[in-house]
Amino acid sequence: QLLPETAARREVQRKILVGAGYTSRTAWINLTAIRFTLAFLSVVLIGYFLITLPSSAEPWLMAMLVIAPLLAWALPPLVVSFKASDRRMDIERGLPDVLDMMNMGVSQGLTVPQSLKRISREITNVHPALAEELTLVHHQAEVGNMPQALRNFSQRIDSPEVSSFTSLLIQSEVTGTSISRSLTEYSDGIRSSLKERADSRANLASFKLLFPVALCLMP
């Protein structure tokens, strides 16, 4: 109750933490504790420097006494957000390979849960984040059911590719239809989408570099 966070803000933090791989229920409390600790340590450290350093450094230290706690408070959520973004990109890059491997498994007579269990072991070294998520899907399917486990996967990772992937598997699991051809077509579609997205980022990067280069060349 003493944490200065609203329920809506805690829910946003929880989604970001889950996307970064921190699935514990107390992850957002741990994040807030880290932010408090870093801010407090920065105040203590700068206070020590105020006592030990000469008075000529006092104006700079007083400014750091305000800036450092703010940075220490804001830095951990930014780190978690960057990790969630990198993890989502790694999962998106690994989905086409998973679809191809699942297509081979389904074609050989394996069920969707058996294919996911096998694939999660095979891609651990290449796509560890996706392997972790598929393992979690398999465990949740053993406790409950596969459609709900796939929905949880879609809720944890905020990505259109993941949502389409889980929708495809849920539909095949509920209706019992063959998904071999759908997996092939969807794998090609994801690769095309990722390629277009990469081209868009490359074109945008050249535009973003224009202003720093101009400012650096101006002097």
JSON list of C-alpha atoms in Angstrom, two decimals:
[
{"chain": "A", "resi": 1, "resn": "GLN", "atom": "CA", "xyz": [0.00, 0.00, 0.00]},
{"chain": "A", "resi": 2, "resn": "LEU", "atom": "CA", "xyz": [2.94, 2.34, 0.54]},
{"chain": "A", "resi": 3, "resn": "LEU", "atom": "CA", "xyz": [4.17, 1.98, -3.04]},
{"chain": "A", "resi": 4, "resn": "PRO", "atom": "CA", "xyz": [3.44, 5.17, -5.04]},
{"chain": "A", "resi": 5, "resn": "GLU", "atom": "CA", "xyz": [1.86, 3.33, -7.97]},
{"chain": "A", "resi": 6, "resn": "THR", "atom": "CA", "xyz": [-1.75, 3.15, -9.14]},
{"chain": "A", "resi": 7, "resn": "ALA", "atom": "CA", "xyz": [-3.42, -0.10, -10.15]},
{"chain": "A", "resi": 8, "resn": "ALA", "atom": "CA", "xyz": [-3.33, 0.88, -13.83]},
{"chain": "A", "resi": 9, "resn": "ARG", "atom": "CA", "xyz": [0.37, 1.72, -13.63]},
{"chain": "A", "resi": 10, "resn": "ARG", "atom": "CA", "xyz": [1.10, -1.58, -11.89]},
{"chain": "A", "resi": 11, "resn": "GLU", "atom": "CA", "xyz": [-0.71, -3.43, -14.68]},
{"chain": "A", "resi": 12, "resn": "VAL", "atom": "CA", "xyz": [1.38, -1.65, -17.31]},
{"chain": "A", "resi": 13, "resn": "GLN", "atom": "CA", "xyz": [4.56, -2.48, -15.41]},
{"chain": "A", "resi": 14, "resn": "ARG", "atom": "CA", "xyz": [3.46, -6.10, -15.05]},
{"chain": "A", "resi": 15, "resn": "LYS", "atom": "CA", "xyz": [2.91, -6.47, -18.81]},
{"chain": "A", "resi": 16, "resn": "ILE", "atom": "CA", "xyz": [6.31, -4.97, -19.59]},
{"chain": "A", "resi": 17, "resn": "LEU", "atom": "CA", "xyz": [8.00, -7.21, -17.02]},
{"chain": "A", "resi": 18, "resn": "VAL", "atom": "CA", "xyz": [6.27, -10.32, -18.37]},
{"chain": "A", "resi": 19, "resn": "GLY", "atom": "CA", "xyz": [7.31, -9.34, -21.89]},
{"chain": "A", "resi": 20, "resn": "ALA", "atom": "CA", "xyz": [10.90, -9.07, -20.66]},
{"chain": "A", "resi": 21, "resn": "GLY", "atom": "CA", "xyz": [10.73, -12.57, -19.16]},
{"chain": "A", "resi": 22, "resn": "TYR", "atom": "CA", "xyz": [10.06, -11.68, -15.51]},
{"chain": "A", "resi": 23, "resn": "THR", "atom": "CA", "xyz": [6.95, -13.76, -14.89]},
{"chain": "A", "resi": 24, "resn": "SER", "atom": "CA", "xyz": [6.95, -13.70, -11.08]},
{"chain": "A", "resi": 25, "resn": "ARG", "atom": "CA", "xyz": [3.90, -12.14, -9.45]},
{"chain": "A", "resi": 26, "resn": "THR", "atom": "CA", "xyz": [6.16, -9.97, -7.30]},
{"chain": "A", "resi": 27, "resn": "ALA", "atom": "CA", "xyz": [8.30, -8.75, -10.22]},
{"chain": "A", "resi": 28, "resn": "TRP", "atom": "CA", "xyz": [6.81, -5.24, -10.18]},
{"chain": "A", "resi": 29, "resn": "ILE", "atom": "CA", "xyz": [7.40, -5.00, -6.42]},
{"chain": "A", "resi": 30, "resn": "ASN", "atom": "CA", "xyz": [11.04, -6.06, -6.94]},
{"chain": "A", "resi": 31, "resn": "LEU", "atom": "CA", "xyz": [11.40, -3.45, -9.68]},
{"chain": "A", "resi": 32, "resn": "THR", "atom": "CA", "xyz": [10.06, -0.72, -7.39]},
{"chain": "A", "resi": 33, "resn": "ALA", "atom": "CA", "xyz": [12.39, -1.88, -4.61]},
{"chain": "A", "resi": 34, "resn": "ILE", "atom": "CA", "xyz": [15.37, -1.66, -6.97]},
{"chain": "A", "resi": 35, "resn": "ARG", "atom": "CA", "xyz": [14.35, 1.86, -8.00]},
{"chain": "A", "resi": 36, "resn": "PHE", "atom": "CA", "xyz": [14.06, 2.97, -4.37]},
{"chain": "A", "resi": 37, "resn": "THR", "atom": "CA", "xyz": [17.40, 1.37, -3.49]},
{"chain": "A", "resi": 38, "resn": "LEU", "atom": "CA", "xyz": [19.28, 2.98, -6.38]},
{"chain": "A", "resi": 39, "resn": "ALA", "atom": "CA", "xyz": [17.79, 6.40, -5.65]},
{"chain": "A", "resi": 40, "resn": "PHE", "atom": "CA", "xyz": [18.65, 6.13, -1.95]},
{"chain": "A", "resi": 41, "resn": "LEU", "atom": "CA", "xyz": [22.21, 4.95, -2.65]},
{"chain": "A", "resi": 42, "resn": "SER", "atom": "CA", "xyz": [22.76, 7.84, -5.07]},
{"chain": "A", "resi": 43, "resn": "VAL", "atom": "CA", "xyz": [21.69, 10.34, -2.39]},
{"chain": "A", "resi": 44, "resn": "VAL", "atom": "CA", "xyz": [23.99, 8.70, 0.18]},
{"chain": "A", "resi": 45, "resn": "LEU", "atom": "CA", "xyz": [26.93, 8.64, -2.22]},
{"chain": "A", "resi": 46, "resn": "ILE", "atom": "CA", "xyz": [26.58, 12.27, -3.23]},
{"chain": "A", "resi": 47, "resn": "GLY", "atom": "CA", "xyz": [26.10, 13.26, 0.42]},
{"chain": "A", "resi": 48, "resn": "TYR", "atom": "CA", "xyz": [29.40, 11.54, 1.20]},
{"chain": "A", "resi": 49, "resn": "PHE", "atom": "CA", "xyz": [31.10, 13.51, -1.56]},
{"chain": "A", "resi": 50, "resn": "LEU", "atom": "CA", "xyz": [29.61, 16.75, -0.21]},
{"chain": "A", "resi": 51, "resn": "ILE", "atom": "CA", "xyz": [31.32, 16.06, 3.09]},
{"chain": "A", "resi": 52, "resn": "THR", "atom": "CA", "xyz": [34.69, 14.92, 1.76]},
{"chain": "A", "resi": 53, "resn": "LEU", "atom": "CA", "xyz": [35.25, 17.03, -1.37]},
{"chain": "A", "resi": 54, "resn": "PRO", "atom": "CA", "xyz": [36.29, 20.72, -1.25]},
{"chain": "A", "resi": 55, "resn": "SER", "atom": "CA", "xyz": [33.65, 23.43, -1.29]},
{"chain": "A", "resi": 56, "resn": "SER", "atom": "CA", "xyz": [34.48, 24.39, -4.89]},
{"chain": "A", "resi": 57, "resn": "ALA", "atom": "CA", "xyz": [32.71, 21.20, -6.06]},
{"chain": "A", "resi": 58, "resn": "GLU", "atom": "CA", "xyz": [29.59, 21.93, -4.02]},
{"chain": "A", "resi": 59, "resn": "PRO", "atom": "CA", "xyz": [27.52, 23.53, -6.85]},
{"chain": "A", "resi": 60, "resn": "TRP", "atom": "CA", "xyz": [28.05, 20.52, -9.09]},
{"chain": "A", "resi": 61, "resn": "LEU", "atom": "CA", "xyz": [27.30, 18.09, -6.28]},
{"chain": "A", "resi": 62, "resn": "MET", "atom": "CA", "xyz": [24.11, 19.94, -5.37]},
{"chain": "A", "resi": 63, "resn": "ALA", "atom": "CA", "xyz": [22.97, 19.65, -8.98]},
{"chain": "A", "resi": 64, "resn": "MET", "atom": "CA", "xyz": [23.83, 15.94, -8.98]},
{"chain": "A", "resi": 65, "resn": "LEU", "atom": "CA", "xyz": [21.91, 15.56, -5.73]},
{"chain": "A", "resi": 66, "resn": "VAL", "atom": "CA", "xyz": [18.77, 16.34, -7.72]},
{"chain": "A", "resi": 67, "resn": "ILE", "atom": "CA", "xyz": [19.65, 14.69, -11.04]},
{"chain": "A", "resi": 68, "resn": "ALA", "atom": "CA", "xyz": [21.17, 11.42, -9.82]},
{"chain": "A", "resi": 69, "resn": "PRO", "atom": "CA", "xyz": [18.11, 10.17, -7.83]},
{"chain": "A", "resi": 70, "resn": "LEU", "atom": "CA", "xyz": [15.84, 11.00, -10.77]},
{"chain": "A", "resi": 71, "resn": "LEU", "atom": "CA", "xyz": [18.08, 9.05, -13.14]},
{"chain": "A", "resi": 72, "resn": "ALA", "atom": "CA", "xyz": [18.35, 6.16, -10.69]},
{"chain": "A", "resi": 73, "resn": "TRP", "atom": "CA", "xyz": [14.55, 6.08, -10.41]},
{"chain": "A", "resi": 74, "resn": "ALA", "atom": "CA", "xyz": [13.95, 6.22, -14.17]},
{"chain": "A", "resi": 75, "resn": "LEU", "atom": "CA", "xyz": [16.72, 3.89, -15.38]},
{"chain": "A", "resi": 76, "resn": "PRO", "atom": "CA", "xyz": [15.41, 0.42, -14.26]},
{"chain": "A", "resi": 77, "resn": "PRO", "atom": "CA", "xyz": [12.07, 0.68, -16.14]},
{"chain": "A", "resi": 78, "resn": "LEU", "atom": "CA", "xyz": [13.93, 1.78, -19.27]},
{"chain": "A", "resi": 79, "resn": "VAL", "atom": "CA", "xyz": [16.24, -1.23, -19.02]},
{"chain": "A", "resi": 80, "resn": "VAL", "atom": "CA", "xyz": [13.25, -3.54, -18.63]},
{"chain": "A", "resi": 81, "resn": "SER", "atom": "CA", "xyz": [11.50, -1.92, -21.62]},
{"chain": "A", "resi": 82, "resn": "PHE", "atom": "CA", "xyz": [14.57, -2.35, -23.83]},
{"chain": "A", "resi": 83, "resn": "LYS", "atom": "CA", "xyz": [14.89, -5.98, -22.74]},
{"chain": "A", "resi": 84, "resn": "ALA", "atom": "CA", "xyz": [11.20, -6.61, -23.51]},
{"chain": "A", "resi": 85, "resn": "SER", "atom": "CA", "xyz": [11.63, -5.06, -26.96]},
{"chain": "A", "resi": 86, "resn": "ASP", "atom": "CA", "xyz": [14.73, -7.15, -27.74]},
{"chain": "A", "resi": 87, "resn": "ARG", "atom": "CA", "xyz": [13.01, -10.28, -26.47]},
{"chain": "A", "resi": 88, "resn": "ARG", "atom": "CA", "xyz": [9.95, -9.64, -28.62]},
{"chain": "A", "resi": 89, "resn": "MET", "atom": "CA", "xyz": [12.14, -9.15, -31.70]},
{"chain": "A", "resi": 90, "resn": "ASP", "atom": "CA", "xyz": [14.00, -12.39, -30.98]},
{"chain": "A", "resi": 91, "resn": "ILE", "atom": "CA", "xyz": [10.69, -14.25, -30.69]},
{"chain": "A", "resi": 92, "resn": "GLU", "atom": "CA", "xyz": [9.43, -12.75, -33.96]},
{"chain": "A", "resi": 93, "resn": "ARG", "atom": "CA", "xyz": [12.64, -13.73, -35.77]},
{"chain": "A", "resi": 94, "resn": "GLY", "atom": "CA", "xyz": [12.35, -17.31, -34.52]},
{"chain": "A", "resi": 95, "resn": "LEU", "atom": "CA", "xyz": [8.70, -17.86, -35.45]},
{"chain": "A", "resi": 96, "resn": "PRO", "atom": "CA", "xyz": [9.31, -18.75, -39.14]},
{"chain": "A", "resi": 97, "resn": "ASP", "atom": "CA", "xyz": [11.78, -21.47, -38.15]},
{"chain": "A", "resi": 98, "resn": "VAL", "atom": "CA", "xyz": [9.34, -22.78, -35.55]},
{"chain": "A", "resi": 99, "resn": "LEU", "atom": "CA", "xyz": [6.58, -22.92, -38.14]},
{"chain": "A", "resi": 100, "resn": "ASP", "atom": "CA", "xyz": [8.79, -24.86, -40.55]},
{"chain": "A", "resi": 101, "resn": "MET", "atom": "CA", "xyz": [9.82, -27.32, -37.85]},
{"chain": "A", "resi": 102, "resn": "MET", "atom": "CA", "xyz": [6.23, -27.67, -36.67]},
{"chain": "A", "resi": 103, "resn": "ASN", "atom": "CA", "xyz": [5.13, -28.35, -40.24]},
{"chain": "A", "resi": 104, "resn": "MET", "atom": "CA", "xyz": [7.64, -31.19, -40.48]},
{"chain": "A", "resi": 105, "resn": "GLY", "atom": "CA", "xyz": [6.53, -32.59, -37.13]},
{"chain": "A", "resi": 106, "resn": "VAL", "atom": "CA", "xyz": [2.83, -32.42, -37.94]},
{"chain": "A", "resi": 107, "resn": "SER", "atom": "CA", "xyz": [3.45, -33.98, -41.36]},
{"chain": "A", "resi": 108, "resn": "GLN", "atom": "CA", "xyz": [5.14, -36.93, -39.61]},
{"chain": "A", "resi": 109, "resn": "GLY", "atom": "CA", "xyz": [2.16, -37.51, -37.33]},
{"chain": "A", "resi": 110, "resn": "LEU", "atom": "CA", "xyz": [3.06, -35.48, -34.23]},
{"chain": "A", "resi": 111, "resn": "THR", "atom": "CA", "xyz": [0.39, -33.47, -32.44]},
{"chain": "A", "resi": 112, "resn": "VAL", "atom": "CA", "xyz": [0.77, -29.74, -31.84]},
{"chain": "A", "resi": 113, "resn": "PRO", "atom": "CA", "xyz": [1.75, -30.15, -28.13]},
{"chain": "A", "resi": 114, "resn": "GLN", "atom": "CA", "xyz": [4.31, -32.83, -29.03]},
{"chain": "A", "resi": 115, "resn": "SER", "atom": "CA", "xyz": [5.75, -30.61, -31.77]},
{"chain": "A", "resi": 116, "resn": "LEU", "atom": "CA", "xyz": [6.05, -27.62, -29.43]},
{"chain": "A", "resi": 117, "resn": "LYS", "atom": "CA", "xyz": [7.80, -29.73, -26.80]},
{"chain": "A", "resi": 118, "resn": "ARG", "atom": "CA", "xyz": [10.28, -31.05, -29.35]},
{"chain": "A", "resi": 119, "resn": "ILE", "atom": "CA", "xyz": [10.90, -27.67, -30.95]},
{"chain": "A", "resi": 120, "resn": "SER", "atom": "CA", "xyz": [11.47, -25.92, -27.62]},
{"chain": "A", "resi": 121, "resn": "ARG", "atom": "CA", "xyz": [14.43, -28.26, -27.01]},
{"chain": "A", "resi": 122, "resn": "GLU", "atom": "CA", "xyz": [15.86, -27.82, -30.50]},
{"chain": "A", "resi": 123, "resn": "ILE", "atom": "CA", "xyz": [15.91, -24.00, -30.61]},
{"chain": "A", "resi": 124, "resn": "THR", "atom": "CA", "xyz": [17.20, -23.32, -27.10]},
{"chain": "A", "resi": 125, "resn": "ASN", "atom": "CA", "xyz": [20.65, -22.22, -28.29]},
{"chain": "A", "resi": 126, "resn": "VAL", "atom": "CA", "xyz": [19.40, -20.19, -31.27]},
{"chain": "A", "resi": 127, "resn": "HIS", "atom": "CA", "xyz": [16.28, -18.50, -29.90]},
{"chain": "A", "resi": 128, "resn": "PRO", "atom": "CA", "xyz": [16.34, -18.89, -26.09]},
{"chain": "A", "resi": 129, "resn": "ALA", "atom": "CA", "xyz": [13.45, -16.49, -25.47]},
{"chain": "A", "resi": 130, "resn": "LEU", "atom": "CA", "xyz": [11.14, -18.32, -27.86]},
{"chain": "A", "resi": 131, "resn": "ALA", "atom": "CA", "xyz": [12.23, -21.68, -26.46]},
{"chain": "A", "resi": 132, "resn": "GLU", "atom": "CA", "xyz": [11.38, -20.45, -22.96]},
{"chain": "A", "resi": 133, "resn": "GLU", "atom": "CA", "xyz": [7.93, -19.31, -24.08]},
{"chain": "A", "resi": 134, "resn": "LEU", "atom": "CA", "xyz": [7.18, -22.58, -25.90]},
{"chain": "A", "resi": 135, "resn": "THR", "atom": "CA", "xyz": [8.26, -24.57, -22.86]},
{"chain": "A", "resi": 136, "resn": "LEU", "atom": "CA", "xyz": [5.92, -22.47, -20.72]},
{"chain": "A", "resi": 137, "resn": "VAL", "atom": "CA", "xyz": [3.10, -23.06, -23.23]},
{"chain": "A", "resi": 138, "resn": "HIS", "atom": "CA", "xyz": [3.71, -26.81, -23.03]},
{"chain": "A", "resi": 139, "resn": "HIS", "atom": "CA", "xyz": [3.68, -26.82, -19.21]},
{"chain": "A", "resi": 140, "resn": "GLN", "atom": "CA", "xyz": [0.49, -24.75, -19.06]},
{"chain": "A", "resi": 141, "resn": "ALA", "atom": "CA", "xyz": [-1.15, -27.06, -21.61]},
{"chain": "A", "resi": 142, "resn": "GLU", "atom": "CA", "xyz": [-0.33, -30.06, -19.42]},
{"chain": "A", "resi": 143, "resn": "VAL", "atom": "CA", "xyz": [-1.96, -28.38, -16.42]},
{"chain": "A", "resi": 144, "resn": "GLY", "atom": "CA", "xyz": [-4.91, -26.88, -18.30]},
{"chain": "A", "resi": 145, "resn": "ASN", "atom": "CA", "xyz": [-5.50, -26.99, -22.04]},
{"chain": "A", "resi": 146, "resn": "MET", "atom": "CA", "xyz": [-3.62, -25.98, -25.18]},
{"chain": "A", "resi": 147, "resn": "PRO", "atom": "CA", "xyz": [-5.96, -23.17, -26.38]},
{"chain": "A", "resi": 148, "resn": "GLN", "atom": "CA", "xyz": [-5.73, -21.35, -23.05]},
{"chain": "A", "resi": 149, "resn": "ALA", "atom": "CA", "xyz": [-1.94, -21.82, -22.94]},
{"chain": "A", "resi": 150, "resn": "LEU", "atom": "CA", "xyz": [-1.67, -20.30, -26.41]},
{"chain": "A", "resi": 151, "resn": "ARG", "atom": "CA", "xyz": [-3.88, -17.36, -25.41]},
{"chain": "A", "resi": 152, "resn": "ASN", "atom": "CA", "xyz": [-1.61, -16.74, -22.43]},
{"chain": "A", "resi": 153, "resn": "PHE", "atom": "CA", "xyz": [1.37, -16.74, -24.79]},
{"chain": "A", "resi": 154, "resn": "SER", "atom": "CA", "xyz": [-0.33, -14.14, -26.97]},
{"chain": "A", "resi": 155, "resn": "GLN", "atom": "CA", "xyz": [-1.08, -11.97, -23.93]},
{"chain": "A", "resi": 156, "resn": "ARG", "atom": "CA", "xyz": [2.50, -12.14, -22.66]},
{"chain": "A", "resi": 157, "resn": "ILE", "atom": "CA", "xyz": [4.08, -11.11, -25.98]},
{"chain": "A", "resi": 158, "resn": "ASP", "atom": "CA", "xyz": [2.53, -8.03, -27.57]},
{"chain": "A", "resi": 159, "resn": "SER", "atom": "CA", "xyz": [3.22, -8.86, -31.21]},
{"chain": "A", "resi": 160, "resn": "PRO", "atom": "CA", "xyz": [0.89, -9.26, -34.22]},
{"chain": "A", "resi": 161, "resn": "GLU", "atom": "CA", "xyz": [2.94, -12.22, -35.47]},
{"chain": "A", "resi": 162, "resn": "VAL", "atom": "CA", "xyz": [2.55, -14.03, -32.15]},
{"chain": "A", "resi": 163, "resn": "SER", "atom": "CA", "xyz": [-1.17, -13.27, -32.07]},
{"chain": "A", "resi": 164, "resn": "SER", "atom": "CA", "xyz": [-1.66, -14.67, -35.58]},
{"chain": "A", "resi": 165, "resn": "PHE", "atom": "CA", "xyz": [0.49, -17.71, -34.75]},
{"chain": "A", "resi": 166, "resn": "THR", "atom": "CA", "xyz": [-1.51, -18.55, -31.63]},
{"chain": "A", "resi": 167, "resn": "SER", "atom": "CA", "xyz": [-4.83, -17.93, -33.41]},
{"chain": "A", "resi": 168, "resn": "LEU", "atom": "CA", "xyz": [-3.84, -20.38, -36.13]},
{"chain": "A", "resi": 169, "resn": "LEU", "atom": "CA", "xyz": [-2.90, -23.07, -33.62]},
{"chain": "A", "resi": 170, "resn": "ILE", "atom": "CA", "xyz": [-6.01, -22.48, -31.51]},
{"chain": "A", "resi": 171, "resn": "GLN", "atom": "CA", "xyz": [-8.23, -22.79, -34.55]},
{"chain": "A", "resi": 172, "resn": "SER", "atom": "CA", "xyz": [-6.59, -26.05, -35.60]},
{"chain": "A", "resi": 173, "resn": "GLU", "atom": "CA", "xyz": [-6.72, -27.38, -32.03]},
{"chain": "A", "resi": 174, "resn": "VAL", "atom": "CA", "xyz": [-10.41, -26.58, -31.61]},
{"chain": "A", "resi": 175, "resn": "THR", "atom": "CA", "xyz": [-11.63, -27.65, -35.05]},
{"chain": "A", "resi": 176, "resn": "GLY", "atom": "CA", "xyz": [-9.21, -30.56, -35.48]},
{"chain": "A", "resi": 177, "resn": "THR", "atom": "CA", "xyz": [-8.33, -29.58, -39.05]},
{"chain": "A", "resi": 178, "resn": "SER", "atom": "CA", "xyz": [-4.96, -30.18, -40.70]},
{"chain": "A", "resi": 179, "resn": "ILE", "atom": "CA", "xyz": [-2.63, -27.19, -40.47]},
{"chain": "A", "resi": 180, "resn": "SER", "atom": "CA", "xyz": [0.28, -28.40, -42.59]},
{"chain": "A", "resi": 181, "resn": "ARG", "atom": "CA", "xyz": [-0.50, -26.16, -45.59]},
{"chain": "A", "resi": 182, "resn": "SER", "atom": "CA", "xyz": [-1.51, -23.24, -43.37]},
{"chain": "A", "resi": 183, "resn": "LEU", "atom": "CA", "xyz": [1.81, -23.44, -41.53]},
{"chain": "A", "resi": 184, "resn": "THR", "atom": "CA", "xyz": [3.76, -23.27, -44.80]},
{"chain": "A", "resi": 185, "resn": "GLU", "atom": "CA", "xyz": [1.83, -20.27, -46.09]},
{"chain": "A", "resi": 186, "resn": "TYR", "atom": "CA", "xyz": [1.95, -18.47, -42.77]},
{"chain": "A", "resi": 187, "resn": "SER", "atom": "CA", "xyz": [5.71, -19.06, -42.43]},
{"chain": "A", "resi": 188, "resn": "ASP", "atom": "CA", "xyz": [6.29, -17.38, -45.81]},
{"chain": "A", "resi": 189, "resn": "GLY", "atom": "CA", "xyz": [3.97, -14.53, -44.78]},
{"chain": "A", "resi": 190, "resn": "ILE", "atom": "CA", "xyz": [5.88, -13.89, -41.54]},
{"chain": "A", "resi": 191, "resn": "ARG", "atom": "CA", "xyz": [9.21, -13.84, -43.38]},
{"chain": "A", "resi": 192, "resn": "SER", "atom": "CA", "xyz": [7.86, -11.30, -45.86]},
{"chain": "A", "resi": 193, "resn": "SER", "atom": "CA", "xyz": [6.45, -9.17, -43.04]},
{"chain": "A", "resi": 194, "resn": "LEU", "atom": "CA", "xyz": [9.75, -9.22, -41.10]},
{"chain": "A", "resi": 195, "resn": "LYS", "atom": "CA", "xyz": [11.68, -8.34, -44.27]},
{"chain": "A", "resi": 196, "resn": "GLU", "atom": "CA", "xyz": [9.40, -5.38, -44.98]},
{"chain": "A", "resi": 197, "resn": "ARG", "atom": "CA", "xyz": [9.75, -4.22, -41.38]},
{"chain": "A", "resi": 198, "resn": "ALA", "atom": "CA", "xyz": [13.54, -4.48, -41.56]},
{"chain": "A", "resi": 199, "resn": "ASP", "atom": "CA", "xyz": [13.59, -2.47, -44.80]},
{"chain": "A", "resi": 200, "resn": "SER", "atom": "CA", "xyz": [11.41, 0.18, -43.16]},
{"chain": "A", "resi": 201, "resn": "ARG", "atom": "CA", "xyz": [13.76, 0.45, -40.17]},
{"chain": "A", "resi": 202, "resn": "ALA", "atom": "CA", "xyz": [16.77, 0.70, -42.51]},
{"chain": "A", "resi": 203, "resn": "ASN", "atom": "CA", "xyz": [15.17, 3.53, -44.49]},
{"chain": "A", "resi": 204, "resn": "LEU", "atom": "CA", "xyz": [14.22, 5.33, -41.29]},
{"chain": "A", "resi": 205, "resn": "ALA", "atom": "CA", "xyz": [17.73, 4.95, -39.87]},
{"chain": "A", "resi": 206, "resn": "SER", "atom": "CA", "xyz": [19.27, 6.93, -42.72]},
{"chain": "A", "resi": 207, "resn": "PHE", "atom": "CA", "xyz": [16.80, 9.75, -42.09]},
{"chain": "A", "resi": 208, "resn": "LYS", "atom": "CA", "xyz": [17.55, 9.76, -38.35]},
{"chain": "A", "resi": 209, "resn": "LEU", "atom": "CA", "xyz": [21.29, 9.92, -39.01]},
{"chain": "A", "resi": 210, "resn": "LEU", "atom": "CA", "xyz": [20.91, 12.99, -41.20]},
{"chain": "A", "resi": 211, "resn": "PHE", "atom": "CA", "xyz": [20.50, 15.50, -38.34]},
{"chain": "A", "resi": 212, "resn": "PRO", "atom": "CA", "xyz": [23.31, 14.22, -36.05]},
{"chain": "A", "resi": 213, "resn": "VAL", "atom": "CA", "xyz": [25.71, 14.12, -39.00]},
{"chain": "A", "resi": 214, "resn": "ALA", "atom": "CA", "xyz": [24.77, 17.67, -40.00]},
{"chain": "A", "resi": 215, "resn": "LEU", "atom": "CA", "xyz": [25.19, 18.94, -36.43]},
{"chain": "A", "resi": 216, "resn": "CYS", "atom": "CA", "xyz": [28.58, 17.23, -36.09]},
{"chain": "A", "resi": 217, "resn": "LEU", "atom": "CA", "xyz": [29.83, 18.52, -39.43]},
{"chain": "A", "resi": 218, "resn": "MET", "atom": "CA", "xyz": [28.65, 22.09, -38.82]},
{"chain": "A", "resi": 219, "resn": "PRO", "atom": "CA", "xyz": [31.52, 23.06, -36.43]}
]
